[in-house]
Amino acid sequence: MSEKIQQDIYPSMMISSQNKAEKIAPIKLGERLKEIRKSLNLTLEEASQKTGLARSTLSKIENEQISPTFQAMQKLTTGLEIDLPQLFTTPKQVTATGRRDITRNEEGKAHPTSTYEHELLATQLTNKKMMPFKSKVRARDFNDYSDWIRHDGEEFLLILAGEITFFSEFYEPVNLQQGDSVYYDANMGHMLISISEQDALILWVTAS
Amino acid sequence: MSEKIQQDIYPSMMISSQNKAEKIAPIKLGERLKEIRKSLNLTLEEASQKTGLARSTLSKIENEQISPTFQAMQKLTTGLEIDLPQLFTTPKQVTATGRRDITRNEEGKAHPTSTYEHELLATQLTNKKMMPFKSKVRARDFNDYSDWIRHDGEEFLLILAGEITFFSEFYEPVNLQQGDSVYYDANMGHMLISISEQDALILWVTAS
DNA sequence: TAACAAAGTTTCCTTTTGGAAACTTATGTT
DNA sequence: AACATAAGTTTCCAAAAGGAAACTTTGTTA
């Protein structure tokens, strides 16, 4: 009795976005936990002591035989003194000094939604101060959107192609064309629609 | 039987950090979920349809009577088309803090140097987390450069036009073309030269 | 390579989650 | 107000998670 359960997650510091069941490189929570534990040089027994979860439970989580409850995940994060997002993101080697990540055109990590088609950039690097991604904006209709998008931090966007109307909470809407850019407080409600013939292409960079 | 279980979590979009047992305002996962559902204007029934979780289960999660499994949380995030961190973070109060700055194409603040022609963006806003600017790179020759460029923080760059070779201290040089991007630790020595016919056009964003 | 110890896995059982349906509480409508 | 209906909660039970201990594997030493 050791069937693997479905337990993937989509990598995303992604903002207001959607992750339907799309083909995005999934991360195994169990593997990730094992990595973390190993990196801390802990045995299951030691991890058990620190987290208050049974040795057997930890083993089962690592081998993806069970799906931990939120409570268990909290015990994990507090016990091992890590942040929750760390459980969901794969940190490809982060050398102490210099890190670099190149993303070729159109080769970012896809993250499609109904109205946007996000392409996450520099996904190899974790713990970044900024989160850059490109989006194709398909929507040309308000109805495609439910409400303001709102999240922590600041956001910069640059129109790479097409034309959009950018809405934000305390301002009048503006039209933005190729080459135009906006910088704004992302806690302020914001959203945009494409008004060009083809999909608009946009670069976003977020920092919190 | 409706005792509230302990179910707090520390808010963290926070990137690199550990959270020792610091006193950070704890967030109730259930409350947060309810907020999100309300903001999406969904009833429990509708949310149930979208997520595949039973109406009753959702109710119990919202009222913190149960601690959802990771699987359940995934169903929540994919079904409601939100991101996992959203479940853990309290959206900042949006007051008058909203700021915004639009920079039209070619209308940034010019800042020419010998080999670059910088155009600073969003200069109206001060105290920004990020510093975005475009550059025309004229240089096609190593001699135009003295040495590595090095400064605090992290840097993201995207090739808007042309083609360049990007050099950085601990890596092999790479050629980058329109649409390609790099993210790197700016303390690591870096520089670039244009290798296209016309000047290359580049977007930089720096954060420290 | 036998013997032992330590690390990890599986079993077995208890506790908790998650779902269907019954029940209760709000929100209209005539 | 009485009724109807929608939204939300609670109950009850099946299914899954979590823990203690038995078991297996890996590593070390004589």
Short mmCIF file of C-alpha atoms (C1' of nucleotides) in Angstrom, two decimals:
data_model
loop_
_atom_site.label_atom_id
_atom_site.label_comp_id
_atom_site.label_asym_id
_atom_site.label_seq_id
_atom_site.Cartn_x
_atom_site.Cartn_y
_atom_site.Cartn_z
CA MET A 1 0.00 0.00 0.00
CA SER A 2 2.12 2.84 -1.17
CA GLU A 3 0.41 4.52 -4.02
CA LYS A 4 1.49 8.04 -4.76
CA ILE A 5 -1.23 10.56 -4.41
CA GLN A 6 -1.65 13.55 -6.64
CA GLN A 7 0.09 16.31 -4.90
CA ASP A 8 1.45 18.87 -7.25
CA ILE A 9 1.51 22.52 -6.95
CA TYR A 10 2.04 25.28 -9.36
CA PRO A 11 4.97 27.49 -8.74
CA SER A 12 3.63 30.92 -8.25
CA MET A 13 4.37 33.99 -6.46
CA MET A 14 1.87 34.88 -9.13
CA ILE A 15 -0.29 37.67 -8.35
CA SER A 16 -3.86 37.67 -9.24
CA SER A 17 -3.82 34.95 -11.58
CA GLN A 18 -5.35 31.80 -12.16
CA ASN A 19 -3.99 28.42 -12.31
CA LYS A 20 -6.32 26.08 -13.95
CA ALA A 21 -5.07 22.59 -14.31
CA GLU A 22 -2.53 23.48 -16.89
CA LYS A 23 0.74 21.96 -17.89
CA ILE A 24 3.20 23.69 -15.71
CA ALA A 25 6.18 22.00 -14.25
CA PRO A 26 4.74 20.72 -11.00
CA ILE A 27 6.66 20.66 -7.78
CA LYS A 28 6.43 17.76 -5.43
CA LEU A 29 5.83 18.92 -1.92
CA GLY A 30 7.29 15.75 -0.48
CA GLU A 31 10.50 15.97 -2.43
CA ARG A 32 10.81 19.56 -1.45
CA LEU A 33 10.44 18.77 2.19
CA LYS A 34 13.04 16.08 1.96
CA GLU A 35 15.43 18.50 0.30
CA ILE A 36 14.90 21.00 3.05
CA ARG A 37 15.35 18.46 5.78
CA LYS A 38 18.52 17.15 4.18
CA SER A 39 19.87 20.64 3.75
CA LEU A 40 19.36 21.17 7.45
CA ASN A 41 21.13 17.91 8.11
CA LEU A 42 18.30 16.47 10.07
CA THR A 43 17.19 12.89 10.39
CA LEU A 44 13.51 12.10 10.40
CA GLU A 45 13.78 11.61 14.12
CA GLU A 46 15.32 15.02 14.66
CA ALA A 47 12.83 16.67 12.36
CA SER A 48 10.14 14.90 14.29
CA GLN A 49 11.39 16.42 17.54
CA LYS A 50 11.52 19.89 16.08
CA THR A 51 8.17 19.79 14.40
CA GLY A 52 6.18 17.65 16.75
CA LEU A 53 5.08 15.44 13.88
CA ALA A 54 5.67 11.73 14.11
CA ARG A 55 8.62 10.21 12.31
CA SER A 56 6.23 8.06 10.35
CA THR A 57 4.13 11.00 9.34
CA LEU A 58 7.12 12.87 8.03
CA SER A 59 8.18 9.84 6.07
CA LYS A 60 4.76 9.51 4.52
CA ILE A 61 4.67 13.17 3.59
CA GLU A 62 8.10 12.98 2.01
CA ASN A 63 7.08 9.95 0.02
CA GLU A 64 3.86 11.56 -0.94
CA GLN A 65 1.72 8.90 0.58
CA ILE A 66 -0.37 11.44 2.42
CA SER A 67 -1.37 15.03 1.94
CA PRO A 68 -0.51 16.96 5.07
CA THR A 69 -3.11 19.13 6.71
CA PHE A 70 -2.54 22.80 7.04
CA GLN A 71 -1.84 22.25 10.70
CA ALA A 72 0.88 19.79 9.83
CA MET A 73 2.34 22.23 7.35
CA GLN A 74 2.47 24.89 10.00
CA LYS A 75 4.27 22.58 12.37
CA LEU A 76 6.71 21.94 9.57
CA THR A 77 7.40 25.56 8.83
CA THR A 78 7.66 26.73 12.39
CA GLY A 79 9.55 23.67 13.56
CA LEU A 80 12.07 23.81 10.77
CA GLU A 81 12.06 27.58 10.84
CA ILE A 82 11.29 28.03 7.22
CA ASP A 83 8.74 30.06 5.32
CA LEU A 84 5.71 28.47 3.88
CA PRO A 85 6.46 29.52 0.31
CA GLN A 86 9.70 27.63 0.62
CA LEU A 87 7.70 24.47 0.66
CA PHE A 88 6.25 25.33 -2.70
CA THR A 89 9.21 26.63 -4.60
CA THR A 90 12.24 24.83 -5.88
CA PRO A 91 15.36 26.80 -5.19
CA LYS A 92 17.80 25.80 -7.85
CA GLN A 93 21.24 26.21 -6.46
CA VAL A 94 21.72 29.61 -4.98
CA THR A 95 25.39 30.28 -4.78
CA ALA A 96 26.28 32.70 -2.06
CA THR A 97 27.88 35.25 -4.25
CA GLY A 98 26.66 35.61 -7.76
CA ARG A 99 23.52 34.21 -9.23
CA ARG A 100 22.15 34.62 -12.68
CA ASP A 101 19.28 33.28 -14.68
CA ILE A 102 18.66 33.72 -18.37
CA THR A 103 15.26 33.30 -19.89
CA ARG A 104 15.10 33.06 -23.64
CA ASN A 105 12.28 34.65 -25.54
CA GLU A 106 9.09 32.65 -25.19
CA GLU A 107 10.82 30.15 -22.99
CA GLY A 108 9.63 31.27 -19.60
CA LYS A 109 7.41 29.17 -17.46
CA ALA A 110 3.92 29.24 -18.93
CA HIS A 111 1.08 30.19 -16.69
CA PRO A 112 -2.04 30.65 -18.76
CA THR A 113 -5.28 32.00 -17.46
CA SER A 114 -8.52 32.88 -19.12
CA THR A 115 -7.58 36.42 -19.98
CA TYR A 116 -3.83 36.47 -19.58
CA GLU A 117 -1.15 34.19 -20.78
CA HIS A 118 1.64 34.64 -18.33
CA GLU A 119 5.20 33.67 -18.98
CA LEU A 120 7.22 33.68 -15.79
CA LEU A 121 10.82 34.73 -16.16
CA ALA A 122 13.92 33.80 -14.23
CA THR A 123 12.13 31.00 -12.45
CA GLN A 124 15.35 29.21 -11.69
CA LEU A 125 16.22 31.80 -9.11
CA THR A 126 14.27 31.92 -5.94
CA ASN A 127 14.36 34.48 -3.22
CA LYS A 128 14.37 37.19 -5.77
CA LYS A 129 13.55 40.73 -4.89
CA MET A 130 11.67 41.10 -8.12
CA MET A 131 9.29 38.89 -9.99
CA PRO A 132 9.40 39.51 -13.72
CA PHE A 133 6.97 38.06 -16.19
CA LYS A 134 5.51 38.72 -19.59
CA SER A 135 1.82 38.46 -20.37
CA LYS A 136 -0.23 38.24 -23.46
CA VAL A 137 -3.47 39.99 -22.71
CA ARG A 138 -6.33 38.51 -24.59
CA ALA A 139 -9.15 40.22 -22.89
CA ARG A 140 -10.89 43.07 -24.58
CA ASP A 141 -13.87 43.10 -22.37
CA PHE A 142 -14.60 44.17 -18.85
CA ASN A 143 -16.67 41.16 -18.30
CA ASP A 144 -13.57 39.07 -18.46
CA TYR A 145 -12.63 40.53 -15.14
CA SER A 146 -14.24 40.23 -11.80
CA ASP A 147 -12.64 42.96 -9.84
CA TRP A 148 -9.58 44.99 -9.07
CA ILE A 149 -6.34 43.18 -8.79
CA ARG A 150 -4.59 43.99 -5.58
CA HIS A 151 -1.51 42.64 -3.91
CA ASP A 152 1.45 43.63 -1.86
CA GLY A 153 4.35 45.54 -3.22
CA GLU A 154 5.01 47.70 -6.18
CA GLU A 155 4.63 46.94 -9.83
CA PHE A 156 6.16 48.18 -12.99
CA LEU A 157 4.81 47.40 -16.42
CA LEU A 158 5.96 48.13 -19.90
CA ILE A 159 3.98 47.65 -23.06
CA LEU A 160 6.00 45.52 -25.44
CA ALA A 161 3.37 45.34 -28.15
CA GLY A 162 -0.21 46.28 -28.73
CA GLU A 163 -2.26 48.80 -26.88
CA ILE A 164 -4.09 48.60 -23.61
CA THR A 165 -6.23 50.62 -21.30
CA PHE A 166 -4.90 50.68 -17.80
CA PHE A 167 -7.32 51.20 -14.94
CA SER A 168 -6.39 51.99 -11.41
CA GLU A 169 -8.41 52.77 -8.40
CA PHE A 170 -7.69 56.41 -7.74
CA TYR A 171 -6.97 57.52 -11.26
CA GLU A 172 -8.64 57.94 -14.59
CA PRO A 173 -8.05 55.14 -17.07
CA VAL A 174 -5.21 55.70 -19.52
CA ASN A 175 -4.34 54.21 -22.85
CA LEU A 176 -0.86 52.81 -23.10
CA GLN A 177 0.98 51.93 -26.26
CA GLN A 178 4.17 50.15 -27.11
CA GLY A 179 7.04 51.63 -25.14
CA ASP A 180 4.85 53.25 -22.50
CA SER A 181 5.25 52.17 -18.92
CA VAL A 182 3.60 52.56 -15.54
CA TYR A 183 4.89 52.21 -12.04
CA TYR A 184 2.37 51.88 -9.27
CA ASP A 185 1.56 50.72 -5.79
CA ALA A 186 0.08 47.29 -6.28
CA ASN A 187 -2.11 47.59 -3.24
CA MET A 188 -4.06 50.07 -5.24
CA GLY A 189 -6.67 48.24 -7.25
CA HIS A 190 -5.57 47.87 -10.85
CA MET A 191 -6.41 46.04 -14.05
CA LEU A 192 -6.10 46.39 -17.75
CA ILE A 193 -7.73 45.41 -20.99
CA SER A 194 -6.30 45.07 -24.44
CA ILE A 195 -7.63 47.47 -27.03
CA SER A 196 -5.43 46.46 -29.94
CA GLU A 197 -6.25 44.14 -32.77
CA GLN A 198 -3.88 41.43 -31.70
CA ASP A 199 -3.17 40.44 -28.13
CA ALA A 200 -1.16 42.95 -26.23
CA LEU A 201 2.22 41.88 -24.90
CA ILE A 202 3.31 43.25 -21.58
CA LEU A 203 6.26 43.02 -19.28
CA TRP A 204 5.52 43.13 -15.57
CA VAL A 205 7.96 43.36 -12.74
CA THR A 206 6.76 43.12 -9.19
CA ALA A 207 8.64 43.72 -5.96
CA SER A 208 7.42 43.52 -2.41
CA MET B 1 -18.80 20.32 18.47
CA SER B 2 -17.50 23.54 17.10
CA GLU B 3 -14.36 24.43 18.87
CA LYS B 4 -11.96 26.61 17.01
CA ILE B 5 -8.72 24.97 16.24
CA GLN B 6 -5.40 26.76 16.32
CA GLN B 7 -4.78 27.78 12.81
CA ASP B 8 -2.67 30.84 12.48
CA ILE B 9 0.02 31.57 10.07
CA TYR B 10 2.55 34.24 9.62
CA PRO B 11 2.05 36.50 6.65
CA SER B 12 4.87 36.14 4.23
CA MET B 13 5.26 36.95 0.68
CA MET B 14 8.50 37.67 2.35
CA ILE B 15 11.14 36.42 0.18
CA SER B 16 14.29 35.54 1.89
CA SER B 17 13.67 35.22 5.48
CA GLN B 18 13.17 32.80 8.16
CA ASN B 19 10.52 33.25 10.60
CA LYS B 20 11.65 32.29 13.92
CA ALA B 21 8.94 32.57 16.43
CA GLU B 22 8.53 36.22 15.72
CA LYS B 23 5.48 38.03 16.77
CA ILE B 24 3.85 38.85 13.52
CA ALA B 25 0.18 39.49 13.28
CA PRO B 26 -1.26 36.04 12.67
CA ILE B 27 -3.78 35.47 9.99
CA LYS B 28 -6.73 33.18 10.18
CA LEU B 29 -6.82 30.98 7.14
CA GLY B 30 -10.55 30.55 7.39
CA GLU B 31 -11.27 34.24 7.56
CA ARG B 32 -8.97 34.82 4.66
CA LEU B 33 -10.76 32.26 2.55
CA LYS B 34 -14.08 33.79 3.37
CA GLU B 35 -12.77 37.21 2.36
CA ILE B 36 -11.56 35.85 -0.92
CA ARG B 37 -14.78 34.05 -1.64
CA LYS B 38 -16.79 37.14 -0.81
CA SER B 39 -14.59 39.28 -2.98
CA LEU B 40 -15.27 36.91 -5.83
CA ASN B 41 -18.96 37.17 -5.08
CA LEU B 42 -19.40 33.48 -4.70
CA THR B 43 -21.75 31.54 -2.49
CA LEU B 44 -20.52 28.43 -0.76
CA GLU B 45 -22.40 26.41 -3.32
CA GLU B 46 -20.71 28.16 -6.21
CA ALA B 47 -17.33 27.89 -4.59
CA SER B 48 -18.06 24.25 -4.07
CA GLN B 49 -18.71 23.77 -7.76
CA LYS B 50 -15.53 25.54 -8.72
CA THR B 51 -13.30 23.81 -6.25
CA GLY B 52 -14.81 20.38 -6.08
CA LEU B 53 -14.93 20.62 -2.30
CA ALA B 54 -18.22 20.05 -0.55
CA ARG B 55 -20.22 23.02 0.63
CA SER B 56 -19.99 21.72 4.14
CA THR B 57 -16.25 21.34 3.95
CA LEU B 58 -15.83 24.90 2.80
CA SER B 59 -18.01 26.10 5.61
CA LYS B 60 -15.98 24.20 8.14
CA ILE B 61 -12.73 25.54 6.78
CA GLU B 62 -14.02 29.09 6.84
CA ASN B 63 -15.15 28.69 10.42
CA GLU B 64 -11.90 27.07 11.35
CA GLN B 65 -13.44 23.86 12.49
CA ILE B 66 -11.08 21.79 10.40
CA SER B 67 -7.60 22.16 9.03
CA PRO B 68 -7.70 21.53 5.30
CA THR B 69 -5.27 19.11 3.78
CA PHE B 70 -2.79 20.30 1.22
CA GLN B 71 -4.91 18.61 -1.41
CA ALA B 72 -7.91 20.61 -0.32
CA MET B 73 -5.88 23.78 -0.40
CA GLN B 74 -4.84 23.02 -3.92
CA LYS B 75 -8.42 22.53 -4.97
CA LEU B 76 -9.13 25.89 -3.40
CA THR B 77 -6.40 27.73 -5.19
CA THR B 78 -6.96 26.18 -8.58
CA GLY B 79 -10.72 26.27 -8.33
CA LEU B 80 -10.92 29.86 -7.20
CA GLU B 81 -8.06 30.75 -9.47
CA ILE B 82 -5.97 32.31 -6.80
CA ASP B 83 -2.43 31.72 -5.71
CA LEU B 84 -1.45 29.89 -2.63
CA PRO B 85 0.30 32.81 -0.99
CA GLN B 86 -2.95 34.72 -1.21
CA LEU B 87 -4.37 32.36 1.33
CA PHE B 88 -1.67 33.34 3.76
CA THR B 89 -1.39 37.06 3.29
CA THR B 90 -3.62 39.82 4.45
CA PRO B 91 -4.04 42.36 1.74
CA LYS B 92 -2.72 45.66 3.01
CA GLN B 93 -5.17 48.33 3.80
CA VAL B 94 -5.53 50.47 0.78
CA THR B 95 -5.56 54.04 1.89
CA ALA B 96 -4.25 57.09 0.19
CA THR B 97 -0.99 55.31 -0.36
CA GLY B 98 -1.84 54.57 -3.95
CA ARG B 99 0.72 56.07 -6.21
CA ARG B 100 1.18 55.79 -9.89
CA ASP B 101 3.47 57.18 -12.51
CA ILE B 102 3.18 56.81 -16.25
CA THR B 103 6.12 57.28 -18.56
CA ARG B 104 5.35 57.60 -22.23
CA ASN B 105 7.62 56.06 -24.78
CA GLU B 106 10.82 58.06 -25.21
CA GLU B 107 9.70 60.51 -22.58
CA GLY B 108 11.69 59.34 -19.63
CA LYS B 109 14.43 61.40 -18.06
CA ALA B 110 17.47 61.30 -20.30
CA HIS B 111 20.75 60.32 -18.75
CA PRO B 112 23.38 59.88 -21.41
CA THR B 113 26.79 58.37 -20.83
CA SER B 114 29.52 57.50 -23.25
CA THR B 115 28.31 54.08 -24.14
CA TYR B 116 24.76 54.04 -22.90
CA GLU B 117 21.91 56.39 -23.38
CA HIS B 118 19.75 55.88 -20.37
CA GLU B 119 16.16 56.90 -20.13
CA LEU B 120 14.96 56.83 -16.55
CA LEU B 121 11.36 55.79 -16.06
CA ALA B 122 8.81 56.68 -13.42
CA THR B 123 10.97 59.47 -12.08
CA GLN B 124 8.01 61.22 -10.56
CA LEU B 125 7.82 58.62 -7.84
CA THR B 126 10.43 58.61 -5.14
CA ASN B 127 11.25 55.90 -2.67
CA LYS B 128 10.53 53.20 -5.12
CA LYS B 129 11.52 49.62 -4.53
CA MET B 130 12.53 49.29 -8.15
CA MET B 131 14.38 51.52 -10.51
CA PRO B 132 13.35 50.97 -14.10
CA PHE B 133 15.08 52.47 -17.09
CA LYS B 134 15.66 51.88 -20.75
CA SER B 135 19.04 52.11 -22.39
CA LYS B 136 20.29 52.41 -25.89
CA VAL B 137 23.56 50.59 -26.01
CA ARG B 138 25.90 52.06 -28.53
CA ALA B 139 29.01 50.24 -27.58
CA ARG B 140 30.26 47.52 -29.81
CA ASP B 141 33.68 47.37 -28.40
CA PHE B 142 35.27 46.15 -25.22
CA ASN B 143 37.44 49.20 -25.09
CA ASP B 144 34.43 51.28 -24.39
CA TYR B 145 34.35 49.71 -21.00
CA SER B 146 36.69 50.00 -18.14
CA ASP B 147 35.69 47.16 -15.91
CA TRP B 148 32.89 45.17 -14.44
CA ILE B 149 29.86 47.05 -13.33
CA ARG B 150 28.98 46.20 -9.79
CA HIS B 151 26.42 47.55 -7.39
CA ASP B 152 24.06 46.52 -4.66
CA GLY B 153 20.85 44.72 -5.29
CA GLU B 154 19.46 42.63 -8.06
CA GLU B 155 18.93 43.48 -11.64
CA PHE B 156 16.64 42.31 -14.37
CA LEU B 157 17.10 43.15 -17.99
CA LEU B 158 15.10 42.48 -21.10
CA ILE B 159 16.23 43.01 -24.65
CA LEU B 160 13.70 45.19 -26.40
CA ALA B 161 15.56 45.42 -29.69
CA GLY B 162 18.87 44.45 -31.17
CA GLU B 163 21.30 41.89 -29.92
CA ILE B 164 23.90 42.03 -27.21
CA THR B 165 26.50 39.93 -25.52
CA PHE B 166 26.11 39.81 -21.79
CA PHE B 167 29.14 39.21 -19.65
CA SER B 168 29.12 38.36 -16.01
CA GLU B 169 31.79 37.47 -13.57
CA PHE B 170 31.21 33.82 -12.85
CA TYR B 171 29.62 32.78 -16.09
CA GLU B 172 30.39 32.42 -19.73
CA PRO B 173 29.26 35.29 -21.94
CA VAL B 174 25.93 34.82 -23.63
CA ASN B 175 24.28 36.40 -26.61
CA LEU B 176 20.87 37.80 -25.98
CA GLN B 177 18.32 38.78 -28.56
CA GLN B 178 15.05 40.57 -28.57
CA GLY B 179 12.76 39.07 -25.97
CA ASP B 180 15.50 37.38 -23.98
CA SER B 181 16.01 38.40 -20.39
CA VAL B 182 18.45 37.95 -17.53
CA TYR B 183 18.07 38.24 -13.82
CA TYR B 184 21.21 38.52 -11.74
CA ASP B 185 22.85 39.58 -8.57
CA ALA B 186 24.20 43.01 -9.35
CA ASN B 187 27.08 42.60 -6.96
CA MET B 188 28.42 40.14 -9.42
CA GLY B 189 30.45 41.99 -12.01
CA HIS B 190 28.51 42.45 -15.21
CA MET B 191 28.52 44.34 -18.48
CA LEU B 192 27.29 44.09 -22.01
CA ILE B 193 28.06 45.14 -25.52
CA SER B 194 25.81 45.54 -28.50
CA ILE B 195 26.45 43.22 -31.38
CA SER B 196 23.63 44.28 -33.65
CA GLU B 197 23.78 46.72 -36.52
CA GLN B 198 21.78 49.39 -34.83
CA ASP B 199 21.96 50.27 -31.18
CA ALA B 200 20.41 47.72 -28.90
CA LEU B 201 17.51 48.80 -26.76
CA ILE B 202 17.29 47.37 -23.31
CA LEU B 203 15.00 47.57 -20.33
CA TRP B 204 16.64 47.39 -16.94
CA VAL B 205 14.99 47.11 -13.60
CA THR B 206 17.04 47.27 -10.43
CA ALA B 207 16.01 46.60 -6.88
CA SER B 208 18.08 46.65 -3.72
"C1'" DT C 1 30.34 -11.16 6.86
"C1'" DA C 2 28.10 -11.25 11.29
"C1'" DA C 3 26.43 -8.24 14.57
"C1'" DC C 4 24.78 -3.97 15.87
"C1'" DA C 5 22.98 0.61 15.49
"C1'" DA C 6 20.84 4.18 13.15
"C1'" DA C 7 17.74 5.78 9.63
"C1'" DG C 8 13.77 5.10 7.21
"C1'" DT C 9 9.35 2.56 5.95
"C1'" DT C 10 5.10 0.10 6.77
"C1'" DT C 11 1.45 -1.63 9.62
"C1'" DC C 12 -2.19 -1.03 12.58
"C1'" DC C 13 -5.08 1.70 14.99
"C1'" DT C 14 -7.03 6.31 16.60
"C1'" DT C 15 -8.27 10.85 15.34
"C1'" DT C 16 -9.51 14.08 11.96
"C1'" DT C 17 -10.98 15.43 7.49
"C1'" DG C 18 -14.28 15.65 3.71
"C1'" DG C 19 -18.86 14.66 1.61
"C1'" DA C 20 -24.19 13.87 1.54
"C1'" DA C 21 -28.01 15.11 3.59
"C1'" DA C 22 -30.60 17.04 7.31
"C1'" DC C 23 -31.16 21.10 9.63
"C1'" DT C 24 -31.05 26.23 10.71
"C1'" DT C 25 -30.63 30.88 9.50
"C1'" DA C 26 -31.13 34.76 6.35
"C1'" DT C 27 -33.57 37.04 2.34
"C1'" DG C 28 -36.83 38.14 -0.21
"C1'" DT C 29 -42.07 38.05 -2.20
"C1'" DT C 30 -46.92 38.13 -2.24
"C1'" DA D 1 -46.92 37.80 8.74
"C1'" DA D 2 -46.60 33.50 6.27
"C1'" DC D 3 -44.31 31.36 2.68
"C1'" DA D 4 -40.72 30.19 -0.39
"C1'" DT D 5 -36.14 29.95 -1.46
"C1'" DA D 6 -31.40 30.62 -1.11
"C1'" DA D 7 -27.29 30.57 1.91
"C1'" DG D 8 -24.96 28.64 5.52
"C1'" DT D 9 -24.27 25.23 9.45
"C1'" DT D 10 -24.31 20.77 11.70
"C1'" DT D 11 -24.73 15.83 11.79
"C1'" DC D 12 -23.36 11.47 10.51
"C1'" DC D 13 -20.50 8.40 8.20
"C1'" DA D 14 -16.82 6.95 4.92
"C1'" DA D 15 -12.16 8.03 3.76
"C1'" DA D 16 -7.84 9.87 4.81
"C1'" DA D 17 -4.31 11.69 8.05
"C1'" DG D 18 -1.34 11.18 12.10
"C1'" DG D 19 1.00 8.47 15.79
"C1'" DA D 20 3.18 4.17 18.18
"C1'" DA D 21 5.43 0.39 17.32
"C1'" DA D 22 6.93 -3.33 14.40
"C1'" DC D 23 9.58 -4.01 10.55
"C1'" DT D 24 13.14 -3.24 6.79
"C1'" DT D 25 17.08 -1.11 4.95
"C1'" DT D 26 21.50 1.12 5.27
"C1'" DG D 27 25.76 1.93 7.32
"C1'" DT D 28 29.54 0.83 10.60
"C1'" DT D 29 32.68 -1.94 13.20
"C1'" DA D 30 34.77 -5.98 14.78
#
